[in-house]
CSV table of C-alpha atoms in Angstrom, one decimal:
chain,number,residue,atom,x,y,z
A,29,MET,CA,198.3,92.3,215.8
A,30,SER,CA,200.1,94.0,212.9
A,31,ARG,CA,198.2,95.9,210.3
A,32,SER,CA,199.3,93.5,207.5
A,33,VAL,CA,198.1,90.4,209.5
A,34,THR,CA,194.8,92.1,210.3
A,35,THR,CA,194.4,93.0,206.6
A,36,TRP,CA,195.3,89.4,205.6
A,37,LEU,CA,192.8,87.9,208.1
A,38,PHE,CA,190.0,90.2,206.9
A,39,THR,CA,190.7,89.3,203.3
A,40,LEU,CA,190.7,85.6,204.1
A,41,ILE,CA,187.4,85.8,206.0
A,42,SER,CA,185.9,87.8,203.2
A,43,LEU,CA,186.9,85.2,200.6
A,44,LEU,CA,185.6,82.4,202.8
A,45,LEU,CA,182.3,84.1,203.3
A,46,GLY,CA,182.1,84.8,199.6
A,47,ALA,CA,182.8,81.2,198.7
A,48,GLN,CA,180.2,80.0,201.2
A,49,THR,CA,177.6,82.4,199.6
A,50,ALA,CA,178.5,81.1,196.1
A,51,ILE,CA,178.2,77.5,197.2
A,52,ALA,CA,174.8,78.2,198.8
A,53,ALA,CA,173.7,79.9,195.6
A,54,THR,CA,174.8,77.0,193.4
A,55,SER,CA,173.2,74.4,195.7
A,56,CYS,CA,169.7,76.0,195.6
A,57,SER,CA,167.3,73.9,193.6
A,58,PRO,CA,165.8,75.6,190.5
A,59,LEU,CA,162.3,75.2,192.1
A,60,LEU,CA,163.4,77.5,195.0
A,61,SER,CA,165.4,80.0,192.9
A,62,HIS,CA,162.8,82.7,193.1
A,63,THR,CA,162.4,85.9,195.0
A,64,PHE,CA,159.0,87.1,196.2
A,65,PRO,CA,157.9,90.1,198.3
A,66,ARG,CA,157.1,89.2,201.9
A,67,LEU,CA,153.4,89.8,202.7
A,68,GLN,CA,153.9,91.9,205.8
A,69,ASP,CA,156.3,94.5,204.4
A,70,GLU,CA,156.9,93.5,200.7
A,71,SER,CA,160.7,93.1,201.3
A,72,PRO,CA,162.2,90.7,198.8
A,73,GLN,CA,162.6,87.1,200.1
A,74,ASN,CA,164.7,84.6,198.2
A,75,LEU,CA,163.2,81.1,198.6
A,76,CYS,CA,166.7,79.6,198.5
A,77,GLN,CA,166.7,80.4,202.3
A,78,TYR,CA,164.5,77.3,202.6
A,79,GLN,CA,166.7,75.0,200.7
A,80,GLY,CA,167.3,71.9,202.9
A,81,LYS,CA,163.9,72.1,204.5
A,82,VAL,CA,160.8,70.1,203.9
A,83,ILE,CA,158.3,72.6,202.5
A,84,LEU,CA,154.5,72.7,202.2
A,85,VAL,CA,153.5,75.4,199.6
A,86,VAL,CA,149.9,76.5,199.8
A,87,ASN,CA,147.8,79.1,198.0
A,88,THR,CA,145.5,80.9,200.5
A,89,ALA,CA,142.5,83.2,200.6
A,90,SER,CA,140.8,85.1,203.5
A,91,PHE,CA,137.2,84.6,202.5
A,92,CYS,CA,137.0,80.9,201.5
A,93,GLY,CA,135.2,78.0,203.1
A,94,PHE,CA,138.7,76.5,203.6
A,95,THR,CA,140.2,79.6,205.3
A,96,SER,CA,140.0,77.8,208.7
A,97,GLN,CA,142.9,75.6,207.3
A,98,TYR,CA,145.2,78.4,208.5
A,99,GLU,CA,144.8,76.8,211.9
A,100,GLY,CA,146.0,73.4,210.7
A,101,LEU,CA,148.8,75.0,208.7
A,102,GLU,CA,150.0,76.9,211.8
A,103,THR,CA,149.7,73.7,213.9
A,104,ILE,CA,151.9,71.6,211.6
A,105,TYR,CA,154.3,74.5,211.2
A,106,ALA,CA,154.7,74.9,215.0
A,107,LYS,CA,155.0,71.1,215.5
A,108,TYR,CA,157.7,70.5,212.8
A,109,LYS,CA,159.5,73.8,212.3
A,110,ASP,CA,162.4,72.9,214.7
A,111,GLN,CA,162.9,69.7,212.7
A,112,GLY,CA,163.4,71.5,209.4
A,113,PHE,CA,159.9,72.1,208.1
A,114,VAL,CA,158.3,75.2,206.8
A,115,VAL,CA,154.9,76.3,205.4
A,116,LEU,CA,155.0,78.9,202.6
A,117,GLY,CA,151.7,80.7,202.1
A,118,PHE,CA,150.8,82.5,198.8
A,119,PRO,CA,147.6,84.5,199.0
A,120,SER,CA,145.7,84.6,195.7
A,121,ASN,CA,142.5,86.1,194.4
A,122,ASP,CA,142.3,83.5,191.5
A,123,PHE,CA,139.4,81.5,192.8
A,124,GLY,CA,136.0,83.1,193.5
A,125,GLN,CA,137.6,86.5,194.2
A,126,GLN,CA,138.0,85.3,197.8
A,127,GLU,CA,141.2,87.3,198.5
A,128,PRO,CA,140.3,90.9,197.4
A,129,GLY,CA,142.2,92.8,200.0
A,130,SER,CA,145.6,94.5,199.9
A,131,ASN,CA,148.7,92.8,201.2
A,132,LYS,CA,148.4,94.8,204.5
A,133,GLU,CA,144.8,93.7,204.9
A,134,ILE,CA,145.7,90.1,204.3
A,135,ALA,CA,148.6,90.3,206.7
A,136,ASP,CA,146.4,91.8,209.4
A,137,PHE,CA,143.7,89.2,208.8
A,138,CYS,CA,146.2,86.3,209.1
A,139,LYS,CA,147.9,87.7,212.2
A,140,ASN,CA,144.7,88.9,214.0
A,141,THR,CA,142.4,85.9,213.1
A,142,TYR,CA,144.8,82.9,213.0
A,143,ASP,CA,148.1,84.2,214.5
A,144,VAL,CA,149.9,83.0,211.4
A,145,LYS,CA,153.6,82.8,212.0
A,146,PHE,CA,154.8,80.8,209.0
A,147,PRO,CA,156.2,82.8,206.0
A,148,MET,CA,153.6,84.5,203.8
A,149,PHE,CA,154.2,86.2,200.5
A,150,ALA,CA,152.5,89.1,198.7
A,151,LYS,CA,149.3,88.3,196.8
A,152,SER,CA,149.9,86.8,193.4
A,153,SER,CA,148.4,84.6,190.7
A,154,VAL,CA,148.8,80.8,191.2
A,155,SER,CA,146.8,79.5,188.2
A,156,GLY,CA,145.5,80.5,184.8
A,157,SER,CA,147.6,82.0,182.1
A,158,ASN,CA,150.1,83.8,184.3
A,159,PRO,CA,150.9,82.0,187.6
A,160,ASN,CA,153.8,83.2,189.7
A,161,PRO,CA,157.1,81.5,188.7
A,162,LEU,CA,157.0,79.1,191.7
A,163,PHE,CA,153.5,77.9,190.9
A,164,LYS,CA,154.3,77.7,187.2
A,165,MET,CA,157.1,75.3,188.1
A,166,LEU,CA,155.0,73.3,190.6
A,167,ILE,CA,152.3,73.0,187.9
A,168,THR,CA,154.8,71.8,185.3
A,169,LYS,CA,156.5,69.3,187.7
A,170,THR,CA,153.2,67.8,189.0
A,171,GLY,CA,151.0,68.2,186.0
A,172,THR,CA,148.3,69.5,188.4
A,173,THR,CA,147.1,73.1,188.7
A,174,PRO,CA,145.5,74.4,191.9
A,175,LYS,CA,141.8,73.9,191.5
A,176,TRP,CA,140.8,76.1,194.4
A,177,ASN,CA,142.2,77.9,197.4
A,178,PHE,CA,144.3,76.0,199.9
A,179,TYR,CA,145.8,73.6,197.3
A,180,LYS,CA,149.0,72.2,198.7
A,181,TYR,CA,152.4,71.0,197.3
A,182,LEU,CA,154.9,69.1,199.4
A,183,ILE,CA,158.6,69.6,198.6
A,184,ASP,CA,161.5,67.5,200.0
A,185,ARG,CA,164.8,68.8,201.4
A,186,ASN,CA,166.4,68.6,197.9
A,187,GLY,CA,163.8,70.8,196.3
A,188,ASN,CA,161.8,68.0,194.6
A,189,VAL,CA,158.0,68.0,194.5
A,190,ILE,CA,156.8,64.9,196.3
A,191,ASP,CA,153.1,65.3,196.2
A,192,SER,CA,150.1,67.6,195.9
A,193,TYR,CA,146.9,67.8,197.9
A,194,GLY,CA,143.5,69.2,197.1
A,195,SER,CA,141.8,71.8,199.1
A,196,VAL,CA,139.6,69.3,201.0
A,197,THR,CA,142.7,67.6,202.4
A,198,LYS,CA,143.4,69.2,205.8
A,199,PRO,CA,147.0,70.2,206.6
A,200,THR,CA,146.8,68.0,209.8
A,201,SER,CA,145.6,64.9,207.8
A,202,ALA,CA,147.6,61.7,208.2
A,203,SER,CA,148.4,61.7,204.5
A,204,ILE,CA,150.2,65.1,204.8
A,205,THR,CA,151.7,64.7,208.2
A,206,GLY,CA,152.8,61.1,207.5
A,207,ASN,CA,154.7,62.3,204.4
A,208,ILE,CA,156.2,65.3,206.3
A,209,GLU,CA,157.5,63.0,209.0
A,210,LYS,CA,159.0,60.6,206.5
A,211,LEU,CA,160.7,63.4,204.6
A,212,LEU,CA,162.0,65.0,207.8
A,213,GLY,CA,163.7,61.7,208.6
A,214,GLU,CA,165.6,61.9,205.3
A,215,LYS,CA,168.8,63.9,204.9
A,216,ALA,CA,169.3,66.4,202.1
A,217,GLN,CA,171.7,65.3,199.3
């Protein structure tokens, strides 16, 4: 191939990739247009990577009576992830000081105790006067604030909040899994 054709092809591919990135950026819902550090290594993660998926957002804590819900969260993540579902975990020390550890300690606990594989993010506030930006939007959209650890918000493929569930509602409950299955059957618009 001649050098000018190669240069032209490289330029075309670069433009197409740039356009694809711009389209993806503009199609991300405002709810997901946030970046948070990953729990394990604190590398920045843009939530737009989950656009088009059904999402269950949950605030977590390692030393809570509901901590065993990690098992249920991992169960539904494993069951539905290949269909376009993801659980997003946000450790928080907001309730009863039940998440006092560092991000590394929390990551080690989640991996070693519950073999958590769903995405987890660095510890942050999810209630009170200064919740992280995602939870601030979830609270505004639903009119409900997490009242304790393992409060859950369900988001459809278009980035709309569909429902919220209290801490006592187990991740594997019919009310949650039924809604997940319904939403997985719908296409993103």
